[in-house]
Coordinates of C-alpha atoms and ligand atoms in Angstrom, one line a residue:
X21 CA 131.2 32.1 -28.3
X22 CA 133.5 30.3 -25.9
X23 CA 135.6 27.9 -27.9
X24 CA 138.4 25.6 -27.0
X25 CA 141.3 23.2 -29.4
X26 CA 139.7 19.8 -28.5
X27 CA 141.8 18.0 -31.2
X28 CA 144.3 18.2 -34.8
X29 CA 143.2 16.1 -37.8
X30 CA 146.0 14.7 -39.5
X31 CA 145.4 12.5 -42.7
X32 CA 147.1 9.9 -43.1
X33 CA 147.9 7.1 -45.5
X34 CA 148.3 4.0 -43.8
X35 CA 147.5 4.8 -39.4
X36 CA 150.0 1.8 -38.8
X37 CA 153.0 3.7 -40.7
X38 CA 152.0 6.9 -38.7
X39 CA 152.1 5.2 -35.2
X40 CA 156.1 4.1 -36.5
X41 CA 156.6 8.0 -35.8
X42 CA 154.0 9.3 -33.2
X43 CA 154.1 5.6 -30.9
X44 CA 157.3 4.5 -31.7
X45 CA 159.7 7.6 -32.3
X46 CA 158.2 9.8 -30.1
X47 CA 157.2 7.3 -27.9
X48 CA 153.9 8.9 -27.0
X49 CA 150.4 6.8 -25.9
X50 CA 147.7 6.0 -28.0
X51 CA 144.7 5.3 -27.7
X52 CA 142.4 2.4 -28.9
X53 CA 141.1 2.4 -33.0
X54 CA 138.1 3.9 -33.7
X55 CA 135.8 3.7 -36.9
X56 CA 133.6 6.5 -37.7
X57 CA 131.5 5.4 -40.3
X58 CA 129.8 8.2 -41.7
X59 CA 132.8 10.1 -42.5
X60 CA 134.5 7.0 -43.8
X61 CA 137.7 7.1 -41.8
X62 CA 139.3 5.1 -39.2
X63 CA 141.3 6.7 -36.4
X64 CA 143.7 6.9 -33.5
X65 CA 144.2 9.6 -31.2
X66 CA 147.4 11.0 -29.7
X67 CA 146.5 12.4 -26.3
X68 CA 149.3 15.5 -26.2
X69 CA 148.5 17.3 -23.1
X70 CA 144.4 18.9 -23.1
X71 CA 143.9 18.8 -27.0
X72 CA 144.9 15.6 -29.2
X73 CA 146.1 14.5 -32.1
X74 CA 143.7 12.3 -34.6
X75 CA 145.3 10.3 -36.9
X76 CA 142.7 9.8 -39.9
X77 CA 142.8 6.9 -43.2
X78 CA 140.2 7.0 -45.5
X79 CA 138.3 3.6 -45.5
X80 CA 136.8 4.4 -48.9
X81 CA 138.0 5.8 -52.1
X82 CA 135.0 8.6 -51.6
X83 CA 136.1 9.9 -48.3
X84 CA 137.3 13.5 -47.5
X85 CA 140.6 12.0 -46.1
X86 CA 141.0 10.1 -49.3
X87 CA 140.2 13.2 -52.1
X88 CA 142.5 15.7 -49.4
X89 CA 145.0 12.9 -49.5
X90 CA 145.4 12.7 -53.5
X91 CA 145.2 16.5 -54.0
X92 CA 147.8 17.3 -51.2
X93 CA 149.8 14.3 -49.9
X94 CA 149.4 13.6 -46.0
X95 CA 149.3 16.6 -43.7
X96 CA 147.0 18.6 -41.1
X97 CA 143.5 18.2 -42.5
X98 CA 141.4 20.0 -39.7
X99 CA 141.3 21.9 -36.5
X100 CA 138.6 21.0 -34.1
X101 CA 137.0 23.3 -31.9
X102 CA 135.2 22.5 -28.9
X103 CA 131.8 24.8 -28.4
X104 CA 129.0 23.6 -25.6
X105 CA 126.2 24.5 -28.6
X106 CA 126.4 23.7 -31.8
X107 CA 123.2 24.7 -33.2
X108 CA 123.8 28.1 -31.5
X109 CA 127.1 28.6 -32.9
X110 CA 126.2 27.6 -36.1
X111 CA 123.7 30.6 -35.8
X112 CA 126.0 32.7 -35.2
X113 CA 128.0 32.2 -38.0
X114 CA 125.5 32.3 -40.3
X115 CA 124.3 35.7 -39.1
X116 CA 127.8 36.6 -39.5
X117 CA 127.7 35.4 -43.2
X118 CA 130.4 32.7 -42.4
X119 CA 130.7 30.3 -45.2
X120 CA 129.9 26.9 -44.0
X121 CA 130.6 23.3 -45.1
X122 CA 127.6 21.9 -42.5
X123 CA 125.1 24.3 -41.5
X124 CA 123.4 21.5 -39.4
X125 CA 125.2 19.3 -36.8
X126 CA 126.0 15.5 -38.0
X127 CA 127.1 13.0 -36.3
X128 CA 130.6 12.8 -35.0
X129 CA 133.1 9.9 -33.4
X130 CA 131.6 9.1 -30.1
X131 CA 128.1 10.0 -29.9
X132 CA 129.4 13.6 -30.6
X133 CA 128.4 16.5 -33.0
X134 CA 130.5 17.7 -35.8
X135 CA 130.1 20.8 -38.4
X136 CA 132.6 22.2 -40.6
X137 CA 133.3 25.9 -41.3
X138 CA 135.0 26.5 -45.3
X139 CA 138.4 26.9 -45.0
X140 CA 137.7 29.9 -47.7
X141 CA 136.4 31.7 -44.4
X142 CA 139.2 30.5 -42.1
X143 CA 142.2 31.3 -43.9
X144 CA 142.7 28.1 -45.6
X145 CA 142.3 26.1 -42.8
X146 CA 139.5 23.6 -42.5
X147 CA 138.2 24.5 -39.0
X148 CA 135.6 21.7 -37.3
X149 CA 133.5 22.2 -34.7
X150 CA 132.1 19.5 -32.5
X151 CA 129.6 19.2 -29.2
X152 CA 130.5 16.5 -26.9
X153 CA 127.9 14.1 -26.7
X154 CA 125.0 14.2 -24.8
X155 CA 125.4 12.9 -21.4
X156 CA 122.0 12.8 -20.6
X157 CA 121.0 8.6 -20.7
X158 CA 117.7 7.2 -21.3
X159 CA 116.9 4.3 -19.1
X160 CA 115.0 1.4 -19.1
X161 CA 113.3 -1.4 -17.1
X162 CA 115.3 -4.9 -17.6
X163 CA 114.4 -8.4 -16.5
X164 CA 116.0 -11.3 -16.0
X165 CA 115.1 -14.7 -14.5
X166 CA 117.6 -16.1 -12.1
X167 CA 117.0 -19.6 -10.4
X168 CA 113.8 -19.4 -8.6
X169 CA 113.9 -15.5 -8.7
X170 CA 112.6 -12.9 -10.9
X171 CA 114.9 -9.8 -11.2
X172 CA 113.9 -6.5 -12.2
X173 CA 116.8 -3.2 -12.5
X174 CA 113.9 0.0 -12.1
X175 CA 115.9 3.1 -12.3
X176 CA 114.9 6.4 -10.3
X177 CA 116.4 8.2 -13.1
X178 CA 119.6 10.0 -14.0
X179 CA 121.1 12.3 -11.7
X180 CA 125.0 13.9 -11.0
X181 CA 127.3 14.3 -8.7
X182 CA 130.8 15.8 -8.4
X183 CA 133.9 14.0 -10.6
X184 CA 136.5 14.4 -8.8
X185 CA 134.6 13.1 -5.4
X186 CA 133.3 10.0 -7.5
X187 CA 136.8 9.3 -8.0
X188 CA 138.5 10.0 -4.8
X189 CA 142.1 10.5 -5.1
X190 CA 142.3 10.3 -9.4
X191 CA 143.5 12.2 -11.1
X192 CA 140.5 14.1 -13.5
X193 CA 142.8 13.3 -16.7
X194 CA 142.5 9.3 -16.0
X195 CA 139.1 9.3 -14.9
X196 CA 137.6 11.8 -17.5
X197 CA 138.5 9.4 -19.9
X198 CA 135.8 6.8 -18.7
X199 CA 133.6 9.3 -17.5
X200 CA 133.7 12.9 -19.3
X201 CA 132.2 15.6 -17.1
X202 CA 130.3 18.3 -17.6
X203 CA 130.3 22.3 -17.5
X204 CA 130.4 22.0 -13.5
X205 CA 132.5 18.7 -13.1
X206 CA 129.6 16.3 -12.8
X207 CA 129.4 12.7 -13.9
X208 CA 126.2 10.9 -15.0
X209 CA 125.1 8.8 -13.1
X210 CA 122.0 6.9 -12.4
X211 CA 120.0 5.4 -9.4
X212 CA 118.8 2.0 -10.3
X213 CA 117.2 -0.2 -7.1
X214 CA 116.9 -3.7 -7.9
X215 CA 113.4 -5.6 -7.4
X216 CA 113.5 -9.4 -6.5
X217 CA 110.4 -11.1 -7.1
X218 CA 110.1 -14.8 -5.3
X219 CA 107.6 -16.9 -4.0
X220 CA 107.5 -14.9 -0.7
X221 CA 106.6 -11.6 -2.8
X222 CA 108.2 -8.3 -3.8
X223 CA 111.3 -6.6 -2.2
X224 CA 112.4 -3.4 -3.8
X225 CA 116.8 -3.0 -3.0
X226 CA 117.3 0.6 -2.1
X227 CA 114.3 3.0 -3.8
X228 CA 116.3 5.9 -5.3
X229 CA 116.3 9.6 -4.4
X230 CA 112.1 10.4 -4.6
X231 CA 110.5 13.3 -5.3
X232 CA 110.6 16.1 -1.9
X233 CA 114.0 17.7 -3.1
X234 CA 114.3 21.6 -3.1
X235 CA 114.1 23.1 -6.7
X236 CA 117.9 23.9 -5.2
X237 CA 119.1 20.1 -4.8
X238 CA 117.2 19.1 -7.7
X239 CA 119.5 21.4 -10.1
X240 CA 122.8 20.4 -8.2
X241 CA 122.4 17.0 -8.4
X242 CA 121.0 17.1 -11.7
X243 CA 117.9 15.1 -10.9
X244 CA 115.7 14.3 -13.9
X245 CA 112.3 13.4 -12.7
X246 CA 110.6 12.5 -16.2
X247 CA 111.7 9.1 -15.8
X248 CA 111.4 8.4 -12.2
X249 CA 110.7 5.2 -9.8
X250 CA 107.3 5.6 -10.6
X251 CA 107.4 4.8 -14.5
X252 CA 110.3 2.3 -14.1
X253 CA 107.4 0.5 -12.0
X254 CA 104.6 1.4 -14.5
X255 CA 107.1 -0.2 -17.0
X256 CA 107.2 -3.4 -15.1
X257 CA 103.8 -3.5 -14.6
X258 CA 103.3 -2.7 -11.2
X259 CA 102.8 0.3 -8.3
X260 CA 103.9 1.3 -5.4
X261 CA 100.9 -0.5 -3.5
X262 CA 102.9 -4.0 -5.4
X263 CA 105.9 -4.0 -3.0
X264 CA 106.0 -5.8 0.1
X265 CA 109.6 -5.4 1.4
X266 CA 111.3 -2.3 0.8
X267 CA 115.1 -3.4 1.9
X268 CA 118.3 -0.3 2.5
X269 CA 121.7 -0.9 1.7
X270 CA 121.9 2.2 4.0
X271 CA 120.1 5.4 4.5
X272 CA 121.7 8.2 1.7
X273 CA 119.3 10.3 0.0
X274 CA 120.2 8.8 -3.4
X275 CA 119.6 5.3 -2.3
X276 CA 116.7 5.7 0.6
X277 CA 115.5 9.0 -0.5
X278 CA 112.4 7.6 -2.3
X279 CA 111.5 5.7 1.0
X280 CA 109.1 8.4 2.0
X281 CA 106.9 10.8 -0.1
X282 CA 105.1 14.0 0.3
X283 CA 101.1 13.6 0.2
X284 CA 98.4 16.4 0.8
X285 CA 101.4 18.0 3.0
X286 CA 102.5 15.1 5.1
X287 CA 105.1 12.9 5.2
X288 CA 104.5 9.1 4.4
X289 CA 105.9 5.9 3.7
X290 CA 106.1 5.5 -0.2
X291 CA 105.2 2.1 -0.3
X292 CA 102.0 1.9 1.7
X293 CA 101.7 -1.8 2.2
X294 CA 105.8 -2.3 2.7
X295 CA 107.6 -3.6 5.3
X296 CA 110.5 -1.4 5.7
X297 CA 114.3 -3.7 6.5
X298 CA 117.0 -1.2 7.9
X299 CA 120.0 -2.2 9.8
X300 CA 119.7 -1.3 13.5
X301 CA 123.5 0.2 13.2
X302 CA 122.6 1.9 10.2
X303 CA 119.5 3.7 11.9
X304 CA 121.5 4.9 14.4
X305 CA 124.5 6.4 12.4
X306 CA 121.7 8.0 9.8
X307 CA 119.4 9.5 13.0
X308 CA 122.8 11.2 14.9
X309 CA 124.7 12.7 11.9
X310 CA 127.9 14.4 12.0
X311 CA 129.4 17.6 9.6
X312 CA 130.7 15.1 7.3
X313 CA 127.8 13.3 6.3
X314 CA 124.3 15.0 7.4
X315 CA 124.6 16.4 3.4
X316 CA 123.7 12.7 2.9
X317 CA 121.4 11.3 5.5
X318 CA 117.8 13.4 5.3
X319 CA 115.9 12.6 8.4
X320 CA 112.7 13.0 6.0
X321 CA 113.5 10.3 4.0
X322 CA 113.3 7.7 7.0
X323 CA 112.1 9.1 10.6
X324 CA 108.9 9.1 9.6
X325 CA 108.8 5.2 9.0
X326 CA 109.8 4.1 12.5
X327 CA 107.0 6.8 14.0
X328 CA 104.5 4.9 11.7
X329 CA 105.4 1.4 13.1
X330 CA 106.4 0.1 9.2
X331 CA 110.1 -0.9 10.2
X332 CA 111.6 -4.1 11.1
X333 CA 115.1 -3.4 12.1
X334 CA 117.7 -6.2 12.2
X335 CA 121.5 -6.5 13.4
X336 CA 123.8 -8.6 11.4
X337 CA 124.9 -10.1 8.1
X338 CA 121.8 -12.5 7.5
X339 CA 119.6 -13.8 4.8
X340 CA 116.8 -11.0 4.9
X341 CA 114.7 -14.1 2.5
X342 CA 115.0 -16.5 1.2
X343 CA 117.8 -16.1 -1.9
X344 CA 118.6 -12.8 -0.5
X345 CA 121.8 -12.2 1.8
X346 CA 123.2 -9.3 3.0
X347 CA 126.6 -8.7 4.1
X348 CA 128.5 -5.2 6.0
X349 CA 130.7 -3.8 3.7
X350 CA 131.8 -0.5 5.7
X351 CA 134.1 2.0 4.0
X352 CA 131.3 4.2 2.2
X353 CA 129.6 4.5 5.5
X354 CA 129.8 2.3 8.6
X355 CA 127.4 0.3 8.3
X356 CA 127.3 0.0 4.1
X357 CA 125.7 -3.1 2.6
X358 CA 125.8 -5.3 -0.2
X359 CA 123.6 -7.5 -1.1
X360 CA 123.6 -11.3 -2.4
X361 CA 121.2 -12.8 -4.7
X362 CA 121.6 -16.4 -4.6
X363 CA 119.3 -18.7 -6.3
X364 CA 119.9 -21.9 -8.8
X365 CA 123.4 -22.3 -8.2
X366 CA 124.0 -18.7 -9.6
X367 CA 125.5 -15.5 -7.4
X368 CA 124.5 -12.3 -8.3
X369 CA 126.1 -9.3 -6.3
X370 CA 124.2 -5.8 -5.8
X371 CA 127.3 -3.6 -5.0
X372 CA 126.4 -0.6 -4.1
X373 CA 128.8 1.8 -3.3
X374 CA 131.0 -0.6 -3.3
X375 CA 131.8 -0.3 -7.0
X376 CA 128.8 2.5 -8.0
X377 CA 130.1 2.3 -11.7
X378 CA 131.9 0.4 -14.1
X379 CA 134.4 3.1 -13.9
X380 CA 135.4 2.1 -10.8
X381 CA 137.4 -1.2 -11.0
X382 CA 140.7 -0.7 -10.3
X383 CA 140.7 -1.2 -6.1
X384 CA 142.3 2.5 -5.8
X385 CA 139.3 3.9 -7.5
X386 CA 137.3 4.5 -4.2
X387 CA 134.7 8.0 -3.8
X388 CA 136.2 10.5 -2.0
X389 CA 132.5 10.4 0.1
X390 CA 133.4 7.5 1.4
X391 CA 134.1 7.6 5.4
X392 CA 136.5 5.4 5.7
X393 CA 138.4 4.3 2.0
X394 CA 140.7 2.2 3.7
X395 CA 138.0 0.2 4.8
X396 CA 136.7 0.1 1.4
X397 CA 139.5 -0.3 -0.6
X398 CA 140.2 -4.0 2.1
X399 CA 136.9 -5.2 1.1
X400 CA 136.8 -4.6 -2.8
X401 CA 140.1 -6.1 -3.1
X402 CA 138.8 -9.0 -1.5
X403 CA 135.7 -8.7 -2.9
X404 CA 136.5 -8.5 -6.7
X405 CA 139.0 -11.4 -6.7
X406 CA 136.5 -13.6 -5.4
X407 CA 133.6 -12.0 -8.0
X408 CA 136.2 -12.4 -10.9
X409 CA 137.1 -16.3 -10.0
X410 CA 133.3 -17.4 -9.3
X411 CA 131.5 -15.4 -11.9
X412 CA 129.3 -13.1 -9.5
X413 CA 126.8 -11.2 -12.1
X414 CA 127.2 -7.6 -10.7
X415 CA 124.7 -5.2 -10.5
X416 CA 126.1 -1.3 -11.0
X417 CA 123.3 0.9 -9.2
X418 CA 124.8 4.2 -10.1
X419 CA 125.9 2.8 -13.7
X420 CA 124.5 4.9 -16.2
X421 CA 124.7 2.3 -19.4
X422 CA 125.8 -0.6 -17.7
X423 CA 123.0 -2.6 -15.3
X424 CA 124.4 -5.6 -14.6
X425 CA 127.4 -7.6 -15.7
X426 CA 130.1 -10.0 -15.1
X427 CA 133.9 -8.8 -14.3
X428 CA 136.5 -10.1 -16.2
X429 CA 140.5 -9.6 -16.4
X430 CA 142.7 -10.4 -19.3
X431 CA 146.3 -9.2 -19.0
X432 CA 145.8 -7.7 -15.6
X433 CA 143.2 -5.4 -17.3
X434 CA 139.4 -5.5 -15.6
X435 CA 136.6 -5.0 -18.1
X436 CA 132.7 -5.3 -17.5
X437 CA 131.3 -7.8 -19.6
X438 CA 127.6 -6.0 -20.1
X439 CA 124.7 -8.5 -19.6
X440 CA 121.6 -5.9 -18.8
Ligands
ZN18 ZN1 125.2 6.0 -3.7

């Protein structure tokens, strides 16, 4: 089994007299509090190069930390090592007639799994080992009214791409804090295309990736096509046959993709009574590609609308409806959108690219796939100022957990306060 030192337990008395020698004497960072309930501790980690430290108080007279504490004094209580498969590991130690503490996972801080070996097997040491936790996310369908309008996130499920191109020019040890990757460096993400439902009918925002990958794509980018655009519309009670404007922020696969479909062999527009809005510019940057981005624009996915007379094409920034505005971003690709929902005196902001996570709010954090960042990064600062000061409701379409929400700063610190 491959195995590596994710953290040290220490137990400690009182975390606040602890941080007088690990914060202040030693004057390394720590991170924030965190309670872990079913081991009845409460703790702080020291991040000391790959591996940290974990600073442990009991929170009850019956936890581990506090009978360790009262045999022994403070002092290293564990060793944690990090192994990909639990279960499987914990089989193989039982073959092996290793003497264990847990011979089923539990629950660990952070959505991880945890099982402890006896120290009689590990020469007196308490060894731990723990799974990260899963990164695969369930999603769901969620409503909400705003103003005159009816708004819908669907979801065309999870899928992954590459972390250190989602995060451009970071550095992997800040962003894999937000985001932790997995065996082959990918990040969850999901594809979640907005519906607006008004008096003037159904428009589906960007439709997700669809369903005519290669086996090949479908394992690099991690598609999971169990819970796909078409039961994220079976959720919200409708079909495909139910849209009536089907609207691009621009032509990528992962955003486009589900445009078209495969049926009895041939290519066809997904939604079969849709009109289908694309930016003129947009059409013609997607249709003559270039090294750097034909990965991206599959000819598939859209040529086959214009040859069956479904698209309306249009030019500028310009309400596409009523209470729905689109403006040119640029940056991720030339022609990049992001759309305004504007209805009741409210502002909410489809963003895109833009900011495709809540991981990505500080204005440096821009995708390394983006064609021109300096371009981006002149429009999000801009952009999230003015989102901040008039309280635009964002929508994250690559977020995994977080739909929608508002963005707030306190202390010169941007956090996501989650409303869907
Ligand atoms: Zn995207």
């Amino acid at each position: 089994m491959k195995a590596v030192l994710d953290h040290i337990g220490i137990a400690v008395e009182d975390i606040d007299k602890a941080l007088a020698f690990y914060k202040d004497a030693l004057g390394l960072d720590v991170e924030a509090p965190e309670e872990v309930p079913t081991e009845r501790v409460r703790a702080r980690s020291v991040p000391v190069g790959g591996p940290v430290l974990e600073l442990l108080e009991a929170t009850a007279p019956d936890s581990a930390i506090a009978t360790y504490i009262s045999k022994r004094g403070p002092g290293i209580h564990h060793v944690t090592l990090r192994v990909e498969d639990l279960r499987a590991a914990l089989a193989q130690l039982t073959d092996r007639g290793v003497r264990l503490v847990n011979s089923e996972p539990r629950p660990g801080a952070g959505g991880s799994l945890v099982a402890f070996i006896h120290p009689s097997a590990a020469q007196g040491v308490l060894v731990e080992l723990k799974q990260r936790a899963d990164l695969d996310v369930r999603l769901d369908v969620k409503r909400l009214t705003f103003g005159d309008l009816q708004l819908t996130v669907l979801h065309d499920g999870p899928f992954r791409l590459d972390g250190g191109a989602m995060f451009g020019v970071v550095p992997r040890p800040l962003w894999e804090k937000l985001t932790p990757p997995d065996e082959r460096n990918r990040v969850q993400l999901a594809m979640r295309p907005l519906l607006v439902e008004a008096s003037w009918g159904r428009m589906i925002v960007d439709c997700g990736a669809g369903d005519k990958m290669a086996a090949k794509q479908v394992d690099i980018y991690g598609l999971d096509r169990t819970c796909a655009l078409d039961q994220a519309l079976a959720d919200a009670g409708l079909t495909s046959e139910s849209i009536d404007f089907a609207l691009a922020t621009h032509l990528h696969f992962d955003h486009f993709g589900g445009a078209t479909m495969v049926a009895d062999g041939v290519l066809r527009p997904r939604f079969s009574r849709a009109r289908y809005l694309i930016r003129d510019a947009e059409w013609e940057d997607a249709t003559h590609p270039h090294e750097r981005n034909r990965a991206s624009y599959l000819q598939e996915d859209f040529v086959p609308l214009k040859a069956m007379g479904v698209v309306d094409f249009f030019s500028d920034d310009s309400v596409i409806k009523p209470g729905v505005r689109v403006e040119r971003t640029g940056g991720h690709t030339g022609q990049h959108q992001i759309v305004y929902i504007e209805s009741g005196g409210r502002t909410g902001v489809f963003v895109v690219d833009l900011i495709p996570t809540t991981a990505h709010l500080q204005d440096p954090w821009v995708m390394a796939y983006d064609l021109f960042p300096m371009d981006t990064l002149a429009f999000k600062k801009r952009f999230i100022r003015e989102a901040i000061e008039r309280e635009y409701l964002i929508f994250f379409e690559h977020d995994p957990k977080v739909a929608a929400g508002y963005i707030r700063e306190k202390n010169g610190k941007r956090f996501v306060e989650q409303v869907l």
